[in-house]
Amino acid sequence: MTVALSNVPGGKVSPPPPHRPAETPPYTPLAIASDRCKGCELCIGACPHGVLALDVGVVNPLGYHPIRLIDAAGCTSCALCARVCPDAVFTVFAPRKGA
């Protein structure tokens, strides 16, 4: 051990840094089962904040352009999208505390 410490500047070893938890993923106010979405756009019309749009670059297994969330920060988890969706593709999460 003495030999190992002689190679360390100052002969002292610093303690390891405190454990830091991994970065949490960004908050997502809702999940969309895009594989079941038929792109009827009822949710787009119901959303008071305009945070949903058709994902025209994607075709799901049913052959439709699904809905996507375009502004997670603008979503208030009001669940109006989920209420009007005939295919129940939305799962709405409660807002974060303090948000």
mmCIF file of N, CA and C in Angstrom:
data_model
loop_
_atom_site.group_PDB
_atom_site.id
_atom_site.type_symbol
_atom_site.label_atom_id
_atom_site.label_comp_id
_atom_site.label_asym_id
_atom_site.label_seq_id
_atom_site.Cartn_x
_atom_site.Cartn_y
_atom_site.Cartn_z
ATOM 1 N N MET A 1 0.831 -1.187 0.000
ATOM 2 C CA MET A 1 0.000 0.000 0.000
ATOM 3 C C MET A 1 0.870 1.244 0.000
ATOM 4 N N THR A 2 1.986 1.186 0.693
ATOM 5 C CA THR A 2 2.882 2.337 0.748
ATOM 6 C C THR A 2 3.401 2.679 -0.639
ATOM 7 N N VAL A 3 3.697 1.654 -1.425
ATOM 8 C CA VAL A 3 4.185 1.886 -2.783
ATOM 9 C C VAL A 3 3.098 2.543 -3.621
ATOM 10 N N ALA A 4 1.869 2.077 -3.470
ATOM 11 C CA ALA A 4 0.768 2.647 -4.241
ATOM 12 C C ALA A 4 0.550 4.105 -3.871
ATOM 13 N N LEU A 5 0.606 4.444 -2.573
ATOM 14 C CA LEU A 5 0.412 5.822 -2.143
ATOM 15 C C LEU A 5 1.563 6.718 -2.573
ATOM 16 N N SER A 6 2.736 6.142 -2.755
ATOM 17 C CA SER A 6 3.869 6.968 -3.174
ATOM 18 C C SER A 6 3.685 7.463 -4.604
ATOM 19 N N ASN A 7 2.843 6.819 -5.367
ATOM 20 C CA ASN A 7 2.575 7.249 -6.738
ATOM 21 C C ASN A 7 1.437 8.267 -6.831
ATOM 22 N N VAL A 8 0.771 8.537 -5.709
ATOM 23 C CA VAL A 8 -0.328 9.497 -5.679
ATOM 24 C C VAL A 8 0.231 10.844 -5.257
ATOM 25 N N PRO A 9 -0.059 11.924 -6.001
ATOM 26 C CA PRO A 9 0.443 13.237 -5.597
ATOM 27 C C PRO A 9 0.008 13.583 -4.178
ATOM 28 N N GLY A 10 0.954 13.969 -3.351
ATOM 29 C CA GLY A 10 0.668 14.324 -1.965
ATOM 30 C C GLY A 10 0.531 13.117 -1.060
ATOM 31 N N GLY A 11 0.527 11.920 -1.601
ATOM 32 C CA GLY A 11 0.443 10.708 -0.804
ATOM 33 C C GLY A 11 -0.900 10.477 -0.151
ATOM 34 N N LYS A 12 -1.920 11.191 -0.566
ATOM 35 C CA LYS A 12 -3.249 11.024 0.028
ATOM 36 C C LYS A 12 -4.258 10.695 -1.066
ATOM 37 N N VAL A 13 -5.205 9.894 -0.700
ATOM 38 C CA VAL A 13 -6.257 9.496 -1.629
ATOM 39 C C VAL A 13 -7.551 10.185 -1.218
ATOM 40 N N SER A 14 -8.204 10.789 -2.173
ATOM 41 C CA SER A 14 -9.483 11.441 -1.893
ATOM 42 C C SER A 14 -10.579 10.396 -1.805
ATOM 43 N N PRO A 15 -11.572 10.624 -0.949
ATOM 44 C CA PRO A 15 -12.698 9.684 -0.890
ATOM 45 C C PRO A 15 -13.481 9.757 -2.201
ATOM 46 N N PRO A 16 -14.180 8.698 -2.526
ATOM 47 C CA PRO A 16 -14.966 8.720 -3.767
ATOM 48 C C PRO A 16 -16.047 9.794 -3.681
ATOM 49 N N PRO A 17 -16.466 10.328 -4.815
ATOM 50 C CA PRO A 17 -17.527 11.338 -4.782
ATOM 51 C C PRO A 17 -18.824 10.718 -4.276
ATOM 52 N N PRO A 18 -19.687 11.523 -3.666
ATOM 53 C CA PRO A 18 -20.957 10.974 -3.175
ATOM 54 C C PRO A 18 -21.782 10.426 -4.334
ATOM 55 N N HIS A 19 -22.583 9.427 -4.013
ATOM 56 C CA HIS A 19 -23.426 8.800 -5.036
ATOM 57 C C HIS A 19 -24.441 9.810 -5.546
ATOM 58 N N ARG A 20 -24.539 9.901 -6.848
ATOM 59 C CA ARG A 20 -25.551 10.752 -7.465
ATOM 60 C C ARG A 20 -26.503 9.859 -8.239
ATOM 61 N N PRO A 21 -27.786 10.009 -8.021
ATOM 62 C CA PRO A 21 -28.726 9.179 -8.771
ATOM 63 C C PRO A 21 -28.666 9.516 -10.251
ATOM 64 N N ALA A 22 -29.008 8.554 -11.048
ATOM 65 C CA ALA A 22 -29.037 8.764 -12.492
ATOM 66 C C ALA A 22 -30.059 9.835 -12.827
ATOM 67 N N GLU A 23 -29.804 10.519 -13.900
ATOM 68 C CA GLU A 23 -30.753 11.537 -14.350
ATOM 69 C C GLU A 23 -32.100 10.870 -14.618
ATOM 70 N N THR A 24 -33.151 11.495 -14.162
ATOM 71 C CA THR A 24 -34.476 10.948 -14.428
ATOM 72 C C THR A 24 -34.902 11.372 -15.828
ATOM 73 N N PRO A 25 -35.694 10.560 -16.490
ATOM 74 C CA PRO A 25 -36.137 10.943 -17.827
ATOM 75 C C PRO A 25 -37.040 12.165 -17.743
ATOM 76 N N PRO A 26 -37.180 12.900 -18.821
ATOM 77 C CA PRO A 26 -38.081 14.053 -18.787
ATOM 78 C C PRO A 26 -39.499 13.616 -18.437
ATOM 79 N N TYR A 27 -40.206 14.479 -17.743
ATOM 80 C CA TYR A 27 -41.578 14.192 -17.355
ATOM 81 C C TYR A 27 -42.453 14.083 -18.603
ATOM 82 N N THR A 28 -43.271 13.071 -18.656
ATOM 83 C CA THR A 28 -44.215 12.893 -19.756
ATOM 84 C C THR A 28 -45.617 12.882 -19.168
ATOM 85 N N PRO A 29 -46.451 13.855 -19.526
ATOM 86 C CA PRO A 29 -47.784 13.929 -18.945
ATOM 87 C C PRO A 29 -48.755 12.879 -19.464
ATOM 88 N N LEU A 30 -48.446 12.296 -20.619
ATOM 89 C CA LEU A 30 -49.334 11.252 -21.128
ATOM 90 C C LEU A 30 -48.570 10.298 -22.028
ATOM 91 N N ALA A 31 -49.113 9.103 -22.131
ATOM 92 C CA ALA A 31 -48.549 8.089 -23.026
ATOM 93 C C ALA A 31 -49.589 7.818 -24.106
ATOM 94 N N ILE A 32 -49.104 7.607 -25.312
ATOM 95 C CA ILE A 32 -49.996 7.359 -26.443
ATOM 96 C C ILE A 32 -49.670 5.991 -27.032
ATOM 97 N N ALA A 33 -50.661 5.116 -27.082
ATOM 98 C CA ALA A 33 -50.487 3.795 -27.705
ATOM 99 C C ALA A 33 -50.668 3.993 -29.206
ATOM 100 N N SER A 34 -49.621 4.471 -29.857
ATOM 101 C CA SER A 34 -49.717 4.848 -31.269
ATOM 102 C C SER A 34 -50.014 3.662 -32.184
ATOM 103 N N ASP A 35 -49.756 2.459 -31.712
ATOM 104 C CA ASP A 35 -50.048 1.279 -32.534
ATOM 105 C C ASP A 35 -51.554 1.033 -32.673
ATOM 106 N N ARG A 36 -52.369 1.620 -31.779
ATOM 107 C CA ARG A 36 -53.828 1.450 -31.841
ATOM 108 C C ARG A 36 -54.552 2.673 -32.396
ATOM 109 N N CYS A 37 -53.831 3.775 -32.570
ATOM 110 C CA CYS A 37 -54.440 5.044 -32.988
ATOM 111 C C CYS A 37 -54.856 4.991 -34.456
ATOM 112 N N LYS A 38 -56.085 5.436 -34.735
ATOM 113 C CA LYS A 38 -56.591 5.469 -36.110
ATOM 114 C C LYS A 38 -56.542 6.872 -36.706
ATOM 115 N N GLY A 39 -55.917 7.803 -36.005
ATOM 116 C CA GLY A 39 -55.728 9.145 -36.548
ATOM 117 C C GLY A 39 -57.006 9.910 -36.822
ATOM 118 N N CYS A 40 -58.030 9.717 -36.024
ATOM 119 C CA CYS A 40 -59.316 10.385 -36.254
ATOM 120 C C CYS A 40 -59.257 11.881 -35.941
ATOM 121 N N GLU A 41 -58.272 12.292 -35.177
ATOM 122 C CA GLU A 41 -58.012 13.688 -34.822
ATOM 123 C C GLU A 41 -59.022 14.295 -33.853
ATOM 124 N N LEU A 42 -59.872 13.496 -33.239
ATOM 125 C CA LEU A 42 -60.797 14.039 -32.243
ATOM 126 C C LEU A 42 -60.035 14.659 -31.077
ATOM 127 N N CYS A 43 -58.934 14.046 -30.707
ATOM 128 C CA CYS A 43 -58.137 14.548 -29.588
ATOM 129 C C CYS A 43 -57.502 15.901 -29.912
ATOM 130 N N ILE A 44 -57.101 16.086 -31.161
ATOM 131 C CA ILE A 44 -56.497 17.361 -31.560
ATOM 132 C C ILE A 44 -57.506 18.486 -31.373
ATOM 133 N N GLY A 45 -58.746 18.244 -31.782
ATOM 134 C CA GLY A 45 -59.792 19.243 -31.609
ATOM 135 C C GLY A 45 -60.173 19.473 -30.161
ATOM 136 N N ALA A 46 -60.047 18.444 -29.335
ATOM 137 C CA ALA A 46 -60.432 18.556 -27.927
ATOM 138 C C ALA A 46 -59.357 19.205 -27.068
ATOM 139 N N CYS A 47 -58.112 19.145 -27.491
ATOM 140 C CA CYS A 47 -57.009 19.659 -26.668
ATOM 141 C C CYS A 47 -57.033 21.187 -26.623
ATOM 142 N N PRO A 48 -57.215 21.766 -25.426
ATOM 143 C CA PRO A 48 -57.272 23.225 -25.329
ATOM 144 C C PRO A 48 -55.902 23.897 -25.469
ATOM 145 N N HIS A 49 -54.841 23.108 -25.464
ATOM 146 C CA HIS A 49 -53.491 23.685 -25.493
ATOM 147 C C HIS A 49 -52.750 23.424 -26.799
ATOM 148 N N GLY A 50 -53.353 22.673 -27.710
ATOM 149 C CA GLY A 50 -52.741 22.431 -29.010
ATOM 150 C C GLY A 50 -51.428 21.677 -28.961
ATOM 151 N N VAL A 51 -51.338 20.679 -28.085
ATOM 152 C CA VAL A 51 -50.074 19.949 -27.920
ATOM 153 C C VAL A 51 -50.046 18.607 -28.646
ATOM 154 N N LEU A 52 -51.092 18.303 -29.410
ATOM 155 C CA LEU A 52 -51.161 17.041 -30.148
ATOM 156 C C LEU A 52 -51.179 17.310 -31.649
ATOM 157 N N ALA A 53 -50.596 16.395 -32.412
ATOM 158 C CA ALA A 53 -50.591 16.514 -33.873
ATOM 159 C C ALA A 53 -50.496 15.130 -34.484
ATOM 160 N N LEU A 54 -50.929 15.012 -35.732
ATOM 161 C CA LEU A 54 -50.735 13.764 -36.470
ATOM 162 C C LEU A 54 -49.257 13.604 -36.779
ATOM 163 N N ASP A 55 -48.763 12.405 -36.631
ATOM 164 C CA ASP A 55 -47.372 12.116 -36.977
ATOM 165 C C ASP A 55 -47.365 11.603 -38.410
ATOM 166 N N VAL A 56 -47.317 12.527 -39.374
ATOM 167 C CA VAL A 56 -47.445 12.153 -40.783
ATOM 168 C C VAL A 56 -46.229 11.400 -41.307
ATOM 169 N N GLY A 57 -45.154 11.380 -40.546
ATOM 170 C CA GLY A 57 -43.968 10.637 -40.957
ATOM 171 C C GLY A 57 -43.997 9.178 -40.544
ATOM 172 N N VAL A 58 -45.064 8.762 -39.866
ATOM 173 C CA VAL A 58 -45.160 7.395 -39.337
ATOM 174 C C VAL A 58 -46.481 6.774 -39.772
ATOM 175 N N VAL A 59 -46.441 5.496 -40.084
ATOM 176 C CA VAL A 59 -47.659 4.722 -40.337
ATOM 177 C C VAL A 59 -47.631 3.554 -39.356
ATOM 178 N N ASN A 60 -48.682 3.434 -38.549
ATOM 179 C CA ASN A 60 -48.714 2.373 -37.541
ATOM 180 C C ASN A 60 -49.148 1.043 -38.162
ATOM 181 N N PRO A 61 -49.152 -0.043 -37.388
ATOM 182 C CA PRO A 61 -49.520 -1.362 -37.929
ATOM 183 C C PRO A 61 -50.934 -1.431 -38.516
ATOM 184 N N LEU A 62 -51.802 -0.508 -38.107
ATOM 185 C CA LEU A 62 -53.163 -0.486 -38.651
ATOM 186 C C LEU A 62 -53.240 0.280 -39.971
ATOM 187 N N GLY A 63 -52.147 0.938 -40.347
ATOM 188 C CA GLY A 63 -52.117 1.686 -41.597
ATOM 189 C C GLY A 63 -52.487 3.155 -41.470
ATOM 190 N N TYR A 64 -52.499 3.680 -40.240
ATOM 191 C CA TYR A 64 -52.880 5.070 -39.999
ATOM 192 C C TYR A 64 -51.688 5.893 -39.521
ATOM 193 N N HIS A 65 -51.795 7.212 -39.708
ATOM 194 C CA HIS A 65 -50.845 8.134 -39.096
ATOM 195 C C HIS A 65 -51.321 8.356 -37.660
ATOM 196 N N PRO A 66 -50.516 7.992 -36.666
ATOM 197 C CA PRO A 66 -50.952 8.148 -35.278
ATOM 198 C C PRO A 66 -50.749 9.577 -34.766
ATOM 199 N N ILE A 67 -51.331 9.829 -33.632
ATOM 200 C CA ILE A 67 -51.175 11.104 -32.934
ATOM 201 C C ILE A 67 -49.859 11.084 -32.171
ATOM 202 N N ARG A 68 -49.260 12.254 -32.025
ATOM 203 C CA ARG A 68 -48.075 12.364 -31.179
ATOM 204 C C ARG A 68 -48.167 13.632 -30.348
ATOM 205 N N LEU A 69 -47.478 13.621 -29.226
ATOM 206 C CA LEU A 69 -47.389 14.774 -28.337
ATOM 207 C C LEU A 69 -46.274 15.668 -28.859
ATOM 208 N N ILE A 70 -46.594 16.909 -29.203
ATOM 209 C CA ILE A 70 -45.578 17.799 -29.762
ATOM 210 C C ILE A 70 -45.039 18.804 -28.754
ATOM 211 N N ASP A 71 -45.699 18.931 -27.596
ATOM 212 C CA ASP A 71 -45.236 19.878 -26.577
ATOM 213 C C ASP A 71 -45.597 19.356 -25.193
ATOM 214 N N ALA A 72 -44.727 18.535 -24.621
ATOM 215 C CA ALA A 72 -45.002 17.946 -23.302
ATOM 216 C C ALA A 72 -45.145 19.019 -22.232
ATOM 217 N N ALA A 73 -44.380 20.091 -22.334
ATOM 218 C CA ALA A 73 -44.447 21.155 -21.330
ATOM 219 C C ALA A 73 -45.790 21.879 -21.366
ATOM 220 N N GLY A 74 -46.443 21.898 -22.518
ATOM 221 C CA GLY A 74 -47.723 22.579 -22.634
ATOM 222 C C GLY A 74 -48.911 21.747 -22.193
ATOM 223 N N CYS A 75 -48.705 20.448 -21.997
ATOM 224 C CA CYS A 75 -49.790 19.557 -21.583
ATOM 225 C C CYS A 75 -50.056 19.717 -20.091
ATOM 226 N N THR A 76 -51.321 19.908 -19.726
ATOM 227 C CA THR A 76 -51.692 20.080 -18.318
ATOM 228 C C THR A 76 -52.331 18.833 -17.716
ATOM 229 N N SER A 77 -52.333 17.730 -18.432
ATOM 230 C CA SER A 77 -52.956 16.478 -17.974
ATOM 231 C C SER A 77 -54.448 16.643 -17.737
ATOM 232 N N CYS A 78 -55.111 17.461 -18.541
ATOM 233 C CA CYS A 78 -56.548 17.682 -18.367
ATOM 234 C C CYS A 78 -57.366 16.461 -18.773
ATOM 235 N N ALA A 79 -56.803 15.588 -19.577
ATOM 236 C CA ALA A 79 -57.408 14.326 -20.005
ATOM 237 C C ALA A 79 -58.567 14.480 -20.984
ATOM 238 N N LEU A 80 -58.737 15.642 -21.580
ATOM 239 C CA LEU A 80 -59.792 15.782 -22.589
ATOM 240 C C LEU A 80 -59.514 14.894 -23.793
ATOM 241 N N CYS A 81 -58.258 14.712 -24.128
ATOM 242 C CA CYS A 81 -57.901 13.823 -25.242
ATOM 243 C C CYS A 81 -58.377 12.400 -24.966
ATOM 244 N N ALA A 82 -58.152 11.937 -23.752
ATOM 245 C CA ALA A 82 -58.544 10.576 -23.382
ATOM 246 C C ALA A 82 -60.061 10.417 -23.370
ATOM 247 N N ARG A 83 -60.766 11.466 -22.999
ATOM 248 C CA ARG A 83 -62.225 11.389 -22.931
ATOM 249 C C ARG A 83 -62.869 11.253 -24.303
ATOM 250 N N VAL A 84 -62.282 11.876 -25.318
ATOM 251 C CA VAL A 84 -62.908 11.830 -26.646
ATOM 252 C C VAL A 84 -62.382 10.705 -27.525
ATOM 253 N N CYS A 85 -61.308 10.048 -27.124
ATOM 254 C CA CYS A 85 -60.675 9.033 -27.968
ATOM 255 C C CYS A 85 -61.502 7.745 -28.023
ATOM 256 N N PRO A 86 -61.987 7.360 -29.212
ATOM 257 C CA PRO A 86 -62.785 6.139 -29.317
ATOM 258 C C PRO A 86 -61.955 4.859 -29.197
ATOM 259 N N ASP A 87 -60.643 4.976 -29.328
ATOM 260 C CA ASP A 87 -59.788 3.792 -29.275
ATOM 261 C C ASP A 87 -58.975 3.688 -27.986
ATOM 262 N N ALA A 88 -59.215 4.575 -27.038
ATOM 263 C CA ALA A 88 -58.554 4.553 -25.721
ATOM 264 C C ALA A 88 -57.037 4.428 -25.835
ATOM 265 N N VAL A 89 -56.437 5.292 -26.633
ATOM 266 C CA VAL A 89 -54.986 5.213 -26.823
ATOM 267 C C VAL A 89 -54.199 6.048 -25.816
ATOM 268 N N PHE A 90 -54.883 6.873 -25.022
ATOM 269 C CA PHE A 90 -54.192 7.768 -24.096
ATOM 270 C C PHE A 90 -54.183 7.238 -22.674
ATOM 271 N N THR A 91 -53.031 7.354 -22.028
ATOM 272 C CA THR A 91 -52.903 7.160 -20.588
ATOM 273 C C THR A 91 -52.392 8.484 -20.053
ATOM 274 N N VAL A 92 -53.187 9.139 -19.221
ATOM 275 C CA VAL A 92 -52.831 10.461 -18.710
ATOM 276 C C VAL A 92 -52.312 10.310 -17.290
ATOM 277 N N PHE A 93 -51.172 10.918 -17.031
ATOM 278 C CA PHE A 93 -50.547 10.855 -15.715
ATOM 279 C C PHE A 93 -50.823 12.140 -14.946
ATOM 280 N N ALA A 94 -50.909 12.018 -13.632
ATOM 281 C CA ALA A 94 -51.134 13.186 -12.785
ATOM 282 C C ALA A 94 -49.963 14.151 -12.920
ATOM 283 N N PRO A 95 -50.242 15.447 -12.849
ATOM 284 C CA PRO A 95 -49.147 16.415 -12.934
ATOM 285 C C PRO A 95 -48.171 16.241 -11.777
ATOM 286 N N ARG A 96 -46.920 16.614 -12.025
ATOM 287 C CA ARG A 96 -45.907 16.552 -10.973
ATOM 288 C C ARG A 96 -46.252 17.550 -9.884
ATOM 289 N N LYS A 97 -45.919 17.220 -8.652
ATOM 290 C CA LYS A 97 -46.126 18.155 -7.554
ATOM 291 C C LYS A 97 -45.200 19.342 -7.752
ATOM 292 N N GLY A 98 -45.744 20.517 -7.551
ATOM 293 C CA GLY A 98 -44.964 21.728 -7.722
ATOM 294 C C GLY A 98 -44.885 22.199 -9.156
ATOM 295 N N ALA A 99 -45.507 21.466 -10.070
ATOM 296 C CA ALA A 99 -45.449 21.877 -11.484
ATOM 297 C C ALA A 99 -46.645 22.722 -11.837
#
